[in-house]
Amino acid sequence: SPAVSMLHLELYYHFTTTVFDSLAQRHEGSATSLETIIQASLSTPYLMHELLALAALHLSLVRPSQGTYYHTQATQLQCQAIALFRAREEDLNAATSLPTFLFSAILGTHVLCETLRFCTEGPSLATFLARFVQYTALHRGVRAVAGRTWDTLRQSAIAASWRVAESTPGVALGAVQQALLARIQAAKLGAVITDHYRLAIQCLPFSGDSSEPVASLTPQASCSRIIAWPVHVPQEYLAYLGQGRPEALVILAHYAVLLHQHRGFWVFGDAGAGLVVAIAEHLGTEWEGWLAWPQASILES
C-alpha cells in the first residue's frame, strides 16, 4: 500500500476547511479552536481516525454521487477509531482528558447523524428505534469511560465547551413540556414510569415558558443540548423507547421538533419532520391529541 493515503489527506483537508466550520457554527466545538483539535488529534490516533470518519460522513451527504463510497469509508474509519480507543482505555488519565472529550463529542455527533440521516428514510420505525437505542448505548459507553478524566477540563481552555456539553436544562418546565407531562400523569402509568418520563421531558432543551424550542440559546448551545438529550435521559426511558411504548414515542416526537427547528444543521437534516410523521402514522388516530403540537410545529415551519 502507498505510504501516503490520498483519501486520508482529502478527508483531513475537508475536516479542517469545511467540517470544523460547520460544527463551530452549530455545536459545542465552537469554543474549541481548530488548532487545539488538530494538535490533540496528531498525538491521539483514535481521535484522528474519528475526525477523518466525520469528514467522510459529511462528504457522503454533500457528494451524493459518491455517497456510498464515502459512507463506507466513514464506517470503516469509525470502527477503527472505536477499536483504538478501547485499546487505550486503561491508559486514560488527566493528560488525555482533552482528546477523550473531543473524541466523545465528535463520535456522538457522528453516530447521531448516522442514525438520523440514514435510518429515518426507508427503514421502519422499529428499525430506527433499535438503531437510536444502539446509538445512545455507544455514546453513553464512550462517555462513561472518557468521563473519568474530565475533572481537569473545568480549568482548561475548553471549559466553556465542557460546561455546555455536560449541562442539562433546569427543573422549570416550559408550557409545552408541562402540557405533555400533564397528559402522562393523567394516564396513571404508575409513579416509577411517570417519573422516568418526567425526567426525559425535563431534559428536553426548551427555553423557559416559551413553546419555541431553545429559543433563547445560541445556535451552538442549542444544537449541543439537542445532541446531548439522548445521553441525559434516564436509561429506563430508552428501554421504553426500544419497546415502542406510545408515551415514549410521543416524547421522542417532541424531541424531533427540536431537530426540525435546526434542520439547517447537516447532522440533523430533515430527520425531525420525518420522525414526527412516522410516529404519528404508527400510533394512529387514538394519539392525535398527544401529537397535536409536534405535528403543528413541523407544518408551521
Short mmCIF file of C-alpha atoms in Angstrom, two decimals:
data_model
loop_
_atom_site.label_atom_id
_atom_site.label_comp_id
_atom_site.label_asym_id
_atom_site.label_seq_id
_atom_site.Cartn_x
_atom_site.Cartn_y
_atom_site.Cartn_z
CA SER A 1 0.00 0.00 0.00
CA PRO A 2 1.19 3.58 -0.61
CA ALA A 3 3.00 5.32 2.24
CA VAL A 4 0.62 8.28 1.96
CA SER A 5 -3.12 7.76 1.63
CA MET A 6 -4.53 10.42 -0.67
CA LEU A 7 -8.00 9.66 0.69
CA HIS A 8 -6.92 10.43 4.25
CA LEU A 9 -5.29 13.66 3.13
CA GLU A 10 -8.50 14.61 1.34
CA LEU A 11 -10.56 13.87 4.45
CA TYR A 12 -8.15 15.74 6.71
CA TYR A 13 -8.30 18.75 4.41
CA HIS A 14 -12.09 18.58 4.28
CA PHE A 15 -12.37 18.48 8.07
CA THR A 16 -10.07 21.47 8.56
CA THR A 17 -11.58 23.61 5.79
CA THR A 18 -15.27 22.70 5.88
CA VAL A 19 -16.48 20.34 8.61
CA PHE A 20 -14.95 22.22 11.53
CA ASP A 21 -16.57 25.48 10.44
CA SER A 22 -19.96 23.77 10.14
CA LEU A 23 -19.61 22.45 13.69
CA ALA A 24 -18.32 25.77 15.02
CA GLN A 25 -21.50 27.47 13.84
CA ARG A 26 -23.82 24.91 15.40
CA HIS A 27 -22.04 22.84 18.01
CA GLU A 28 -20.14 22.97 21.29
CA GLY A 29 -16.86 22.72 19.39
CA SER A 30 -17.23 26.43 18.63
CA ALA A 31 -15.39 27.20 21.86
CA THR A 32 -12.57 24.85 20.88
CA SER A 33 -10.13 26.16 18.30
CA LEU A 34 -9.25 24.19 15.21
CA GLU A 35 -5.61 24.35 16.27
CA THR A 36 -6.47 22.71 19.61
CA ILE A 37 -8.34 19.88 17.90
CA ILE A 38 -5.59 19.30 15.33
CA GLN A 39 -2.84 19.28 17.95
CA ALA A 40 -4.78 16.78 20.05
CA SER A 41 -5.50 14.55 17.06
CA LEU A 42 -1.88 14.43 15.89
CA SER A 43 -0.90 12.67 19.11
CA THR A 44 -4.09 10.61 19.50
CA PRO A 45 -4.76 8.07 16.73
CA TYR A 46 -8.33 7.28 17.82
CA LEU A 47 -9.25 10.98 17.65
CA MET A 48 -7.59 11.40 14.26
CA HIS A 49 -9.49 8.41 12.88
CA GLU A 50 -12.77 9.86 14.13
CA LEU A 51 -12.06 13.28 12.59
CA LEU A 52 -11.46 11.56 9.26
CA ALA A 53 -14.58 9.45 9.74
CA LEU A 54 -16.75 12.51 10.35
CA ALA A 55 -15.28 14.22 7.30
CA ALA A 56 -16.10 11.16 5.19
CA LEU A 57 -19.65 11.11 6.56
CA HIS A 58 -20.10 14.76 5.62
CA LEU A 59 -18.79 14.12 2.11
CA SER A 60 -21.22 11.21 1.73
CA LEU A 61 -24.03 13.72 2.24
CA VAL A 62 -22.75 16.65 0.18
CA ARG A 63 -21.49 14.49 -2.71
CA PRO A 64 -24.43 12.13 -3.28
CA SER A 65 -22.96 10.71 -6.49
CA GLN A 66 -20.10 9.33 -4.36
CA GLY A 67 -22.23 8.83 -1.28
CA THR A 68 -21.81 5.07 -0.99
CA TYR A 69 -18.04 5.28 -1.30
CA TYR A 70 -17.61 7.96 1.36
CA HIS A 71 -20.18 6.37 3.65
CA THR A 72 -18.24 3.11 3.54
CA GLN A 73 -15.04 4.97 4.37
CA ALA A 74 -16.78 6.74 7.26
CA THR A 75 -17.95 3.44 8.70
CA GLN A 76 -14.54 1.80 8.41
CA LEU A 77 -12.71 4.75 9.96
CA GLN A 78 -15.20 4.99 12.79
CA CYS A 79 -14.82 1.29 13.60
CA GLN A 80 -11.05 1.73 13.65
CA ALA A 81 -11.37 4.79 15.89
CA ILE A 82 -13.52 2.92 18.42
CA ALA A 83 -11.16 -0.07 18.41
CA LEU A 84 -8.17 2.22 19.01
CA PHE A 85 -10.00 4.00 21.82
CA ARG A 86 -10.96 0.76 23.54
CA ALA A 87 -7.38 -0.47 23.28
CA ARG A 88 -6.28 2.61 25.24
CA GLU A 89 -8.98 2.56 27.93
CA GLU A 90 -6.54 1.52 30.64
CA ASP A 91 -4.17 4.36 29.74
CA LEU A 92 -6.67 7.21 30.07
CA ASN A 93 -5.69 9.84 32.63
CA ALA A 94 -5.78 13.58 33.25
CA ALA A 95 -3.28 14.13 30.44
CA THR A 96 -5.68 12.53 27.96
CA SER A 97 -8.78 14.42 29.13
CA LEU A 98 -8.80 16.80 26.15
CA PRO A 99 -8.60 14.19 23.36
CA THR A 100 -11.08 11.91 25.12
CA PHE A 101 -13.57 14.76 25.49
CA LEU A 102 -13.18 15.71 21.83
CA PHE A 103 -13.47 12.07 20.77
CA SER A 104 -16.65 11.57 22.78
CA ALA A 105 -18.24 14.75 21.40
CA ILE A 106 -17.30 14.09 17.77
CA LEU A 107 -18.18 10.39 17.90
CA GLY A 108 -21.55 11.20 19.45
CA THR A 109 -22.26 13.71 16.70
CA HIS A 110 -21.20 11.19 14.05
CA VAL A 111 -23.35 8.33 15.31
CA LEU A 112 -26.38 10.56 15.85
CA CYS A 113 -26.04 11.87 12.29
CA GLU A 114 -25.68 8.32 11.01
CA THR A 115 -28.84 7.30 12.86
CA LEU A 116 -30.90 10.32 11.81
CA ARG A 117 -29.81 10.74 8.21
CA PHE A 118 -29.58 7.09 7.18
CA CYS A 119 -32.25 5.40 9.32
CA THR A 120 -35.26 7.73 9.08
CA GLU A 121 -35.81 7.32 5.35
CA GLY A 122 -36.83 3.87 4.20
CA PRO A 123 -36.39 1.64 7.26
CA SER A 124 -39.36 1.01 9.53
CA LEU A 125 -39.90 2.96 12.73
CA ALA A 126 -38.97 -0.17 14.69
CA THR A 127 -35.64 -0.34 12.85
CA PHE A 128 -34.97 3.32 13.57
CA LEU A 129 -35.80 2.90 17.27
CA ALA A 130 -33.44 -0.05 17.54
CA ARG A 131 -30.66 1.97 15.91
CA PHE A 132 -31.41 5.00 18.08
CA VAL A 133 -31.15 2.94 21.26
CA GLN A 134 -27.91 1.38 19.96
CA TYR A 135 -26.55 4.86 19.26
CA THR A 136 -27.29 6.05 22.79
CA ALA A 137 -25.67 2.94 24.27
CA LEU A 138 -22.49 3.53 22.27
CA HIS A 139 -22.34 7.25 23.06
CA ARG A 140 -23.05 6.69 26.76
CA GLY A 141 -20.47 3.92 26.94
CA VAL A 142 -17.70 6.04 25.44
CA ARG A 143 -18.64 8.99 27.65
CA ALA A 144 -18.61 6.79 30.75
CA VAL A 145 -15.05 5.69 30.03
CA ALA A 146 -13.77 9.04 28.80
CA GLY A 147 -15.57 10.97 31.53
CA ARG A 148 -13.35 9.52 34.24
CA THR A 149 -10.68 12.05 33.27
CA TRP A 150 -12.85 15.11 32.65
CA ASP A 151 -12.49 16.87 36.01
CA THR A 152 -9.40 18.65 34.68
CA LEU A 153 -11.45 20.18 31.85
CA ARG A 154 -13.12 22.59 34.26
CA GLN A 155 -9.90 24.62 34.34
CA SER A 156 -8.88 24.02 30.74
CA ALA A 157 -9.03 26.11 27.58
CA ILE A 158 -12.19 24.27 26.52
CA ALA A 159 -14.02 24.72 29.83
CA ALA A 160 -16.86 26.56 28.07
CA SER A 161 -17.37 23.66 25.66
CA TRP A 162 -17.29 21.18 28.51
CA ARG A 163 -19.90 23.09 30.51
CA VAL A 164 -22.28 23.22 27.55
CA ALA A 165 -21.83 19.53 26.83
CA GLU A 166 -22.41 18.49 30.43
CA SER A 167 -25.19 20.90 31.33
CA THR A 168 -28.83 19.92 31.39
CA PRO A 169 -31.89 22.19 31.28
CA GLY A 170 -33.23 23.50 34.58
CA VAL A 171 -36.07 21.95 36.51
CA ALA A 172 -38.58 24.60 35.37
CA LEU A 173 -40.73 23.23 32.55
CA GLY A 174 -41.96 25.29 29.63
CA ALA A 175 -45.60 25.32 28.57
CA VAL A 176 -45.21 22.53 26.02
CA GLN A 177 -43.38 20.32 28.49
CA GLN A 178 -45.98 20.98 31.18
CA ALA A 179 -48.81 20.01 28.84
CA LEU A 180 -47.03 16.81 27.84
CA LEU A 181 -46.27 15.88 31.44
CA ALA A 182 -49.89 16.54 32.43
CA ARG A 183 -51.08 14.03 29.82
CA ILE A 184 -48.65 11.42 31.08
CA GLN A 185 -49.64 11.98 34.70
CA ALA A 186 -53.32 11.69 33.74
CA ALA A 187 -52.60 8.34 32.06
CA LYS A 188 -51.84 6.87 35.52
CA LEU A 189 -48.91 4.74 34.41
CA GLY A 190 -47.57 4.38 37.94
CA ALA A 191 -45.17 6.54 39.92
CA VAL A 192 -41.95 4.92 38.69
CA ILE A 193 -42.70 5.03 34.97
CA THR A 194 -44.17 8.52 35.25
CA ASP A 195 -41.01 9.77 36.95
CA HIS A 196 -38.82 8.33 34.20
CA TYR A 197 -40.93 10.13 31.62
CA ARG A 198 -40.85 13.33 33.69
CA LEU A 199 -37.05 13.30 33.70
CA ALA A 200 -36.91 12.70 29.94
CA ILE A 201 -39.30 15.62 29.38
CA GLN A 202 -37.33 17.81 31.76
CA CYS A 203 -34.17 17.15 29.75
CA LEU A 204 -35.76 18.44 26.54
CA PRO A 205 -33.97 21.77 25.93
CA PHE A 206 -36.95 24.06 25.61
CA SER A 207 -36.44 27.62 26.82
CA GLY A 208 -38.40 28.89 29.79
CA ASP A 209 -42.13 29.30 29.33
CA SER A 210 -41.81 29.62 25.58
CA SER A 211 -43.21 27.00 23.25
CA GLU A 212 -40.26 27.68 20.99
CA PRO A 213 -37.51 25.07 21.31
CA VAL A 214 -34.29 26.51 22.75
CA ALA A 215 -35.33 29.94 21.50
CA SER A 216 -33.17 31.88 23.93
CA LEU A 217 -29.98 29.90 23.34
CA THR A 218 -27.25 30.49 20.79
CA PRO A 219 -27.26 28.13 17.80
CA GLN A 220 -24.15 26.44 19.21
CA ALA A 221 -25.65 25.81 22.64
CA SER A 222 -29.00 24.81 21.12
CA CYS A 223 -27.56 22.10 18.88
CA SER A 224 -25.17 20.90 21.56
CA ARG A 225 -28.01 20.37 24.01
CA ILE A 226 -30.15 18.70 21.37
CA ILE A 227 -27.30 16.28 20.67
CA ALA A 228 -26.84 15.73 24.40
CA TRP A 229 -30.50 14.90 25.15
CA PRO A 230 -30.28 11.15 24.42
CA VAL A 231 -27.30 10.95 26.76
CA HIS A 232 -29.00 12.70 29.66
CA VAL A 233 -32.39 10.95 29.64
CA PRO A 234 -32.92 8.05 32.08
CA GLN A 235 -31.79 4.66 30.85
CA GLU A 236 -35.28 3.38 31.60
CA TYR A 237 -36.77 5.84 29.12
CA LEU A 238 -34.57 4.39 26.40
CA ALA A 239 -35.82 0.93 27.33
CA TYR A 240 -39.42 2.13 26.97
CA LEU A 241 -38.49 3.62 23.61
CA GLY A 242 -36.98 0.34 22.49
CA GLN A 243 -40.21 -1.38 23.50
CA GLY A 244 -42.19 1.10 21.40
CA ARG A 245 -44.29 2.39 24.30
CA PRO A 246 -46.62 5.10 22.96
CA GLU A 247 -45.83 7.69 25.62
CA ALA A 248 -42.10 7.28 24.98
CA LEU A 249 -42.71 7.77 21.26
CA VAL A 250 -44.69 10.95 21.93
CA ILE A 251 -41.76 12.36 23.91
CA LEU A 252 -39.46 11.42 21.02
CA ALA A 253 -41.79 13.30 18.66
CA HIS A 254 -41.32 16.42 20.78
CA TYR A 255 -37.56 15.90 20.54
CA ALA A 256 -37.97 15.58 16.78
CA VAL A 257 -39.40 19.11 16.70
CA LEU A 258 -36.09 20.33 18.12
CA LEU A 259 -34.30 18.53 15.29
CA HIS A 260 -36.68 20.10 12.78
CA GLN A 261 -36.13 23.60 14.17
CA HIS A 262 -32.42 23.15 13.42
CA ARG A 263 -32.72 21.19 10.18
CA GLY A 264 -30.20 23.53 8.55
CA PHE A 265 -27.52 21.73 10.55
CA TRP A 266 -26.31 18.91 8.32
CA VAL A 267 -26.14 16.47 11.24
CA PHE A 268 -29.94 16.65 11.63
CA GLY A 269 -31.18 17.39 8.11
CA ASP A 270 -34.87 16.65 7.55
CA ALA A 271 -34.96 13.79 10.04
CA GLY A 272 -37.12 15.66 12.55
CA ALA A 273 -40.15 16.08 10.31
CA GLY A 274 -39.85 12.53 9.01
CA LEU A 275 -39.72 11.18 12.54
CA VAL A 276 -42.85 13.07 13.64
CA VAL A 277 -44.75 11.75 10.62
CA ALA A 278 -43.56 8.17 11.19
CA ILE A 279 -44.55 8.25 14.87
CA ALA A 280 -47.98 9.71 14.05
CA GLU A 281 -48.63 7.05 11.43
CA HIS A 282 -47.51 4.32 13.81
CA LEU A 283 -49.64 5.45 16.75
CA GLY A 284 -52.75 6.25 14.73
CA THR A 285 -55.73 8.49 15.42
CA GLU A 286 -56.01 7.46 19.07
CA TRP A 287 -52.93 9.54 19.85
CA GLU A 288 -53.71 12.58 17.71
CA GLY A 289 -54.25 14.80 20.74
CA TRP A 290 -50.89 13.85 22.19
CA LEU A 291 -49.15 14.64 18.91
CA ALA A 292 -51.04 17.82 18.04
CA TRP A 293 -48.18 20.16 18.95
CA PRO A 294 -45.36 18.23 17.20
CA GLN A 295 -47.44 17.85 14.05
CA ALA A 296 -48.46 21.50 14.02
CA SER A 297 -44.85 22.57 14.62
CA ILE A 298 -43.44 20.80 11.58
CA LEU A 299 -46.23 22.18 9.39
CA GLU A 300 -45.74 25.76 10.55
CA SER A 301 -42.02 25.96 9.89
#
